[in-house]
Amino acid sequence: MALAQRLDLRQSQALVMTPQLQQAIKLLQLSNLELADFIEREIEQNPLLERDDGDGDIRIEGGIDADLDRDDTPLASSDRQDTSLLTGSGTLPGEGDGPLDSDSGDQNLWSSNEYTGEGSDGESLNWKTSGGGGGDFSDEEDQRDRTLAAEKSLSDHLNEQVGADFADPLERAIASYMIGLLDDCGWFTAGCETVADSLGCTLEQVESVLDRLQRLDPPGIFARSLKECLALQLREKDRLDPAMQALLDNLELLARRDLAALRRICGVDNEDLADMVGEIKALNPKPGERFEHEAPPTLIPDVLMRPAADGGWEIELNSDTLPRVLVNRRYHAAISRGGLRREDKDYLSEQLQSANWLVKSLHQRATTIVKVAGEIVRQQDAFFRHGIGHLRPLVLRDIADAIGMHESTVSRVTANKYIAGPRGVFELKFFFSAAISAMDGAESHSAEAVRFRIKSLIDAEPADGVLSDDRIVEILQNGGIDIARRTVAKYRESMRIPSSVQRRREKSLGL
């Protein structure tokens, strides 16, 4: 067989992932806070990128609350500062600025940036990107974000009592040292031997101080175990009788709901045991926690929504968590006029192109997120109006088909992003759930809505009418939900709800 060289012409299609497209895809799946960190790093590396603090010669008002159907162009003069904001209000010449579908064959630049759809009841659904300072949501600031007033700490509260109750300077010093060893719950877990070794005093002195510290307020403080914490509080109420002490000595039986063994050990009947368990339930196993005043971590939403005046919904990006960036064309023009070496010119050109692409990618990201979030709100309109019982089954393909994007693009947009609405803050992924078939060919039910229905039925069940899984299946099927018993059991266990037998035992004790 002879070997020979030959020229062939072949036609094929391939998706080329340019660095710019890779950057756009990366930005798409970042949350607002992650995006802020990314932009800070880019500003450090690129001398033509700057943070927009509102001091530029030319300012585009409103930040990202300008309607997305505007066709702004970059500043024409190269010696003026381009205040292109995060959304890319200034687009590159000759290029679109619409949503980015990262899995299409090209960049899928859209010509229209505003969408108007119809809600489930025919109301209009409009969205835009919000401006600096919270845009139209500035009048709805969450009062919980305000700085908490300074309040007395646990150590301050205890040291005040030690100063009044401990006259001996040595005992006061030991007590102050032991206060510093308390954990956040108010428990003393360091051990008396450790304190004695550290301070060079006797074990008897430390134990004597500990006994007096355990009588301070709040009751249960300085306990070394759950049993001791509960006993200290019962002693304060003069309720630590032999039967209650026996119950505390056998808390593991209470955890297992072994009522017969507890009645035998404590020597009480069902009614007395239920009263004793009720008293224990009223105690605080973590007496020091009420002095902890740290504000709980706050979920920062990426998208904001609220009812519109026409009965629909307004969707906006949360600009409070988005940094503003600009391309400093004045600086670029100034240094370009001087005599630069070829490599310096190449570097400046590369940085300018990188800065322009970053601004453009940010605009595409904002437009895409708003478009996806708006379609989710449109399809879950009944949930926002009537509650979780009306949550529709939804998959990524439903959103992708409705807005003409790829499923993986929708997946990236909804990852690690939250929307704040009239019913609270939800992750965008929350609105996607499997479908449960309906009876008689009716519309399917969301799995999340079915879980909520199961929990509501169990929460409302009386002590003498605990619902079995079979009974729950019967009730749901009567309500038009076609569901199997094993599915009910799986949903119940996923919500950590015990079986009907266990719930019956708990209700008999008033748990």
PDB file of C-alpha atoms in Angstrom, residues 451-452 454-459 461 467 469 472 488-500 502-503 506:
ATOM      1  CA  ARG A 451     -44.096  17.678  52.060  1.00  0.00           C
ATOM      2  CA  PHE A 452     -45.685  20.801  53.488  1.00  0.00           C
ATOM      3  CA  ILE A 454     -47.836  16.073  55.183  1.00  0.00           C
ATOM      4  CA  LYS A 455     -46.215  18.222  57.885  1.00  0.00           C
ATOM      5  CA  SER A 456     -49.385  20.286  58.280  1.00  0.00           C
ATOM      6  CA  LEU A 457     -51.502  17.132  58.739  1.00  0.00           C
ATOM      7  CA  ILE A 458     -49.120  15.766  61.376  1.00  0.00           C
ATOM      8  CA  ASP A 459     -48.853  19.094  63.227  1.00  0.00           C
ATOM      9  CA  GLU A 461     -53.251  15.729  64.593  1.00  0.00           C
ATOM     10  CA  LEU A 467     -52.248   9.639  61.801  1.00  0.00           C
ATOM     11  CA  ASP A 469     -48.755   6.705  57.058  1.00  0.00           C
ATOM     12  CA  ILE A 472     -52.036  10.171  55.438  1.00  0.00           C
ATOM     13  CA  VAL A 488     -45.064   9.456  52.490  1.00  0.00           C
ATOM     14  CA  ALA A 489     -42.672   7.586  54.797  1.00  0.00           C
ATOM     15  CA  LYS A 490     -39.654   8.922  52.869  1.00  0.00           C
ATOM     16  CA  TYR A 491     -40.884  12.527  53.050  1.00  0.00           C
ATOM     17  CA  ARG A 492     -41.761  12.167  56.727  1.00  0.00           C
ATOM     18  CA  GLU A 493     -38.312  10.805  57.561  1.00  0.00           C
ATOM     19  CA  SER A 494     -36.596  13.539  55.515  1.00  0.00           C
ATOM     20  CA  MET A 495     -38.357  16.089  57.748  1.00  0.00           C
ATOM     21  CA  ARG A 496     -37.231  14.121  60.834  1.00  0.00           C
ATOM     22  CA  ILE A 497     -40.777  13.398  61.908  1.00  0.00           C
ATOM     23  CA  PRO A 498     -41.029  10.183  63.970  1.00  0.00           C
ATOM     24  CA  SER A 499     -43.403   7.351  63.196  1.00  0.00           C
ATOM     25  CA  SER A 500     -47.004   7.327  64.381  1.00  0.00           C
ATOM     26  CA  GLN A 502     -43.410   7.211  68.497  1.00  0.00           C
ATOM     27  CA  ARG A 503     -45.573  10.325  68.110  1.00  0.00           C
ATOM     28  CA  GLU A 506     -44.666  11.616  72.863  1.00  0.00           C
TER      29      GLU A 506
END
